[in-house]
């Protein structure tokens, strides 16, 4: 009989949980076998033997696969706070199937939203008003913003903190805040990636863009081509944050004079040729400078291996040798 064959039942139940209900009693009562089944399809749990629906580890395995499996756990387990806490830690969405009193429990709800921010939608109303819970949910998933209490979105400081934790939440921010330059300036100062969700007018605002880049160098990629081709602006951006380097416009990599300016700006050894002291602190500083220099030049070489070869001999970084070995250095990088 196929329904006594563990391999057959396992494969069938993986597709349709009810298949476990047609298996032999021996298989349905086999803890190891049922655990294997519910790990693949948590919705097979209601068709397991009753004592296994009261087995903590079996049920948790099912919940991890499918959050709704929690409602098929025994009433005894569902009434245990530590069990529900363990369930939402494995699958935050299972909060939707937890007993009502658990949705009022701060620790349980916080654990749920830290696993899956959208679980905030299943929390009790007073916890949807809780700043700590809402911010934790938003940090995990920006879509949780829709479940946070409306009054929180009237709180400027709450919104700014939400943006700091997850820039995407700016999409859910009230229009009047997103249109407010002072608000946007502070938002990108806290999280430069928020520039990605700024309006077109703000993407042409040099002060705001530079503030974003200072916070997060990768923000340069969100700026329009005109600004990214503006040499003076790009140099100002690199002066704020050298991590903007990979996002230069392609044509700037072909501009030898500009590359020399970049070399002077981003390489610590190009910025200063002063004689170093021999103090222990200065030696540590030199070591850090060398590390930074290697990283920055390695990034240049990764993007454009020829860029290092275009630097004049008198500007070659000491870490990379003289003109005679620049090719070998670039290859090494």
Short mmCIF file of C-alpha atoms in Angstrom, two decimals, residues 187-329:
data_model
loop_
_atom_site.label_atom_id
_atom_site.label_comp_id
_atom_site.label_asym_id
_atom_site.label_seq_id
_atom_site.Cartn_x
_atom_site.Cartn_y
_atom_site.Cartn_z
CA UNK A 187 16.10 62.94 6.66
CA UNK A 188 19.06 62.54 4.29
CA UNK A 189 21.43 63.68 7.02
CA UNK A 190 20.26 60.75 9.13
CA UNK A 191 20.13 58.30 6.24
CA UNK A 192 21.70 59.28 2.94
CA UNK A 193 19.91 56.46 1.15
CA UNK A 194 16.66 58.41 1.68
CA UNK A 195 17.74 60.47 -1.33
CA UNK A 196 16.52 57.55 -3.44
CA UNK A 197 12.95 58.41 -2.50
CA UNK A 198 13.24 62.19 -2.71
CA UNK A 199 11.29 64.23 -5.25
CA UNK A 200 12.94 65.38 -8.47
CA UNK A 201 13.32 68.93 -7.18
CA UNK A 202 15.40 67.75 -4.25
CA UNK A 203 17.66 65.72 -6.55
CA UNK A 204 18.75 69.04 -8.05
CA UNK A 205 19.31 70.65 -4.65
CA UNK A 206 23.10 70.67 -4.29
CA UNK A 207 23.17 71.22 -0.53
CA UNK A 208 20.67 68.46 0.10
CA UNK A 209 22.45 66.03 -2.22
CA UNK A 210 25.84 66.73 -0.66
CA UNK A 211 24.35 66.20 2.79
CA UNK A 212 23.02 62.82 1.66
CA UNK A 213 26.39 61.84 0.19
CA UNK A 214 28.17 62.83 3.38
CA UNK A 215 25.91 60.39 5.21
CA UNK A 216 26.09 57.66 2.55
CA UNK A 217 28.49 57.90 -0.37
CA UNK A 218 26.39 55.54 -2.47
CA UNK A 219 23.69 58.23 -2.63
CA UNK A 220 25.53 59.73 -5.61
CA UNK A 221 23.98 57.02 -7.79
CA UNK A 222 20.53 58.57 -7.33
CA UNK A 223 21.58 61.95 -8.72
CA UNK A 224 20.81 62.93 -12.31
CA UNK A 225 23.42 62.67 -15.07
CA UNK A 226 23.93 66.43 -15.30
CA UNK A 227 25.02 66.69 -11.69
CA UNK A 228 27.09 63.51 -11.85
CA UNK A 229 29.01 64.96 -14.81
CA UNK A 230 29.64 68.27 -13.05
CA UNK A 231 33.31 68.08 -12.09
CA UNK A 232 33.18 70.67 -9.33
CA UNK A 233 30.13 69.09 -7.77
CA UNK A 234 31.63 65.60 -7.93
CA UNK A 235 34.86 66.81 -6.33
CA UNK A 236 32.80 68.41 -3.58
CA UNK A 237 30.94 65.12 -3.14
CA UNK A 238 34.18 63.14 -2.92
CA UNK A 239 35.46 65.66 -0.42
CA UNK A 240 32.49 64.82 1.77
CA UNK A 241 32.66 61.05 1.29
CA UNK A 242 35.19 59.13 -0.82
CA UNK A 243 32.79 56.17 -0.93
CA UNK A 244 30.95 58.06 -3.68
CA UNK A 245 33.86 57.23 -6.00
CA UNK A 246 32.31 54.15 -7.68
CA UNK A 247 29.34 56.21 -8.86
CA UNK A 248 31.13 58.78 -10.99
CA UNK A 249 29.80 59.34 -14.51
CA UNK A 250 31.60 57.13 -17.04
CA UNK A 251 33.01 60.07 -18.95
CA UNK A 252 34.85 61.32 -15.86
CA UNK A 253 36.91 58.14 -15.82
CA UNK A 254 38.28 59.19 -19.21
CA UNK A 255 39.24 62.67 -18.02
CA UNK A 256 42.92 62.50 -17.05
CA UNK A 257 43.02 65.94 -15.42
CA UNK A 258 39.98 65.13 -13.35
CA UNK A 259 41.49 61.82 -12.22
CA UNK A 260 44.53 63.71 -10.96
CA UNK A 261 42.24 65.91 -8.89
CA UNK A 262 40.50 62.82 -7.55
CA UNK A 263 43.84 61.25 -6.66
CA UNK A 264 44.85 64.35 -4.70
CA UNK A 265 41.51 64.38 -2.95
CA UNK A 266 40.85 60.78 -1.97
CA UNK A 267 44.33 59.39 -1.37
CA UNK A 268 45.66 60.39 2.07
CA UNK A 269 49.27 60.07 0.85
CA UNK A 270 48.55 62.48 -1.97
CA UNK A 271 47.00 64.98 0.36
CA UNK A 272 50.02 65.14 2.61
CA UNK A 273 53.70 64.45 2.01
CA UNK A 274 54.75 65.62 5.47
CA UNK A 275 57.49 63.72 7.27
CA UNK A 276 56.01 61.39 9.83
CA UNK A 277 57.11 61.17 13.41
CA UNK A 278 58.15 57.95 15.05
CA UNK A 279 55.73 58.05 17.95
CA UNK A 280 53.62 54.98 18.50
CA UNK A 281 50.40 56.93 17.91
CA UNK A 282 51.69 58.36 14.62
CA UNK A 283 52.76 54.90 13.48
CA UNK A 284 49.24 53.66 14.13
CA UNK A 285 47.85 56.61 12.17
CA UNK A 286 50.18 55.86 9.27
CA UNK A 287 49.07 52.23 9.27
CA UNK A 288 45.43 53.35 9.07
CA UNK A 289 46.24 55.79 6.26
CA UNK A 290 47.97 53.03 4.32
CA UNK A 291 44.95 50.75 4.78
CA UNK A 292 42.53 53.45 3.63
CA UNK A 293 44.75 54.28 0.69
CA UNK A 294 44.90 50.66 -0.41
CA UNK A 295 41.14 50.33 -0.20
CA UNK A 296 40.48 53.52 -2.14
CA UNK A 297 42.96 52.73 -4.88
CA UNK A 298 41.71 49.16 -5.08
CA UNK A 299 38.22 50.53 -5.70
CA UNK A 300 39.52 52.79 -8.48
CA UNK A 301 41.33 49.85 -10.05
CA UNK A 302 38.25 47.64 -9.80
CA UNK A 303 36.13 50.14 -11.69
CA UNK A 304 38.76 51.23 -14.19
CA UNK A 305 42.14 49.44 -14.10
CA UNK A 306 43.68 52.03 -16.44
CA UNK A 307 42.85 54.90 -14.10
CA UNK A 308 45.83 54.24 -11.84
CA UNK A 309 48.14 54.21 -14.86
CA UNK A 310 47.05 57.70 -15.87
CA UNK A 311 48.34 59.34 -12.71
CA UNK A 312 51.55 61.37 -13.13
CA UNK A 313 54.70 59.94 -11.57
CA UNK A 314 54.95 62.74 -9.02
CA UNK A 315 51.45 61.95 -7.80
CA UNK A 316 51.81 58.20 -7.62
CA UNK A 317 50.91 56.97 -4.17
CA UNK A 318 53.97 55.64 -2.30
CA UNK A 319 51.99 52.48 -1.62
CA UNK A 320 51.81 51.83 -5.35
CA UNK A 321 55.40 52.54 -6.36
CA UNK A 322 56.80 54.66 -9.18
CA UNK A 323 55.89 54.90 -12.83
CA UNK A 324 58.12 51.93 -13.66
CA UNK A 325 56.05 49.52 -11.61
CA UNK A 326 52.59 51.05 -11.89
CA UNK A 327 51.46 48.37 -14.34
CA UNK A 328 52.51 45.59 -11.98
CA UNK A 329 50.82 47.37 -9.07
#
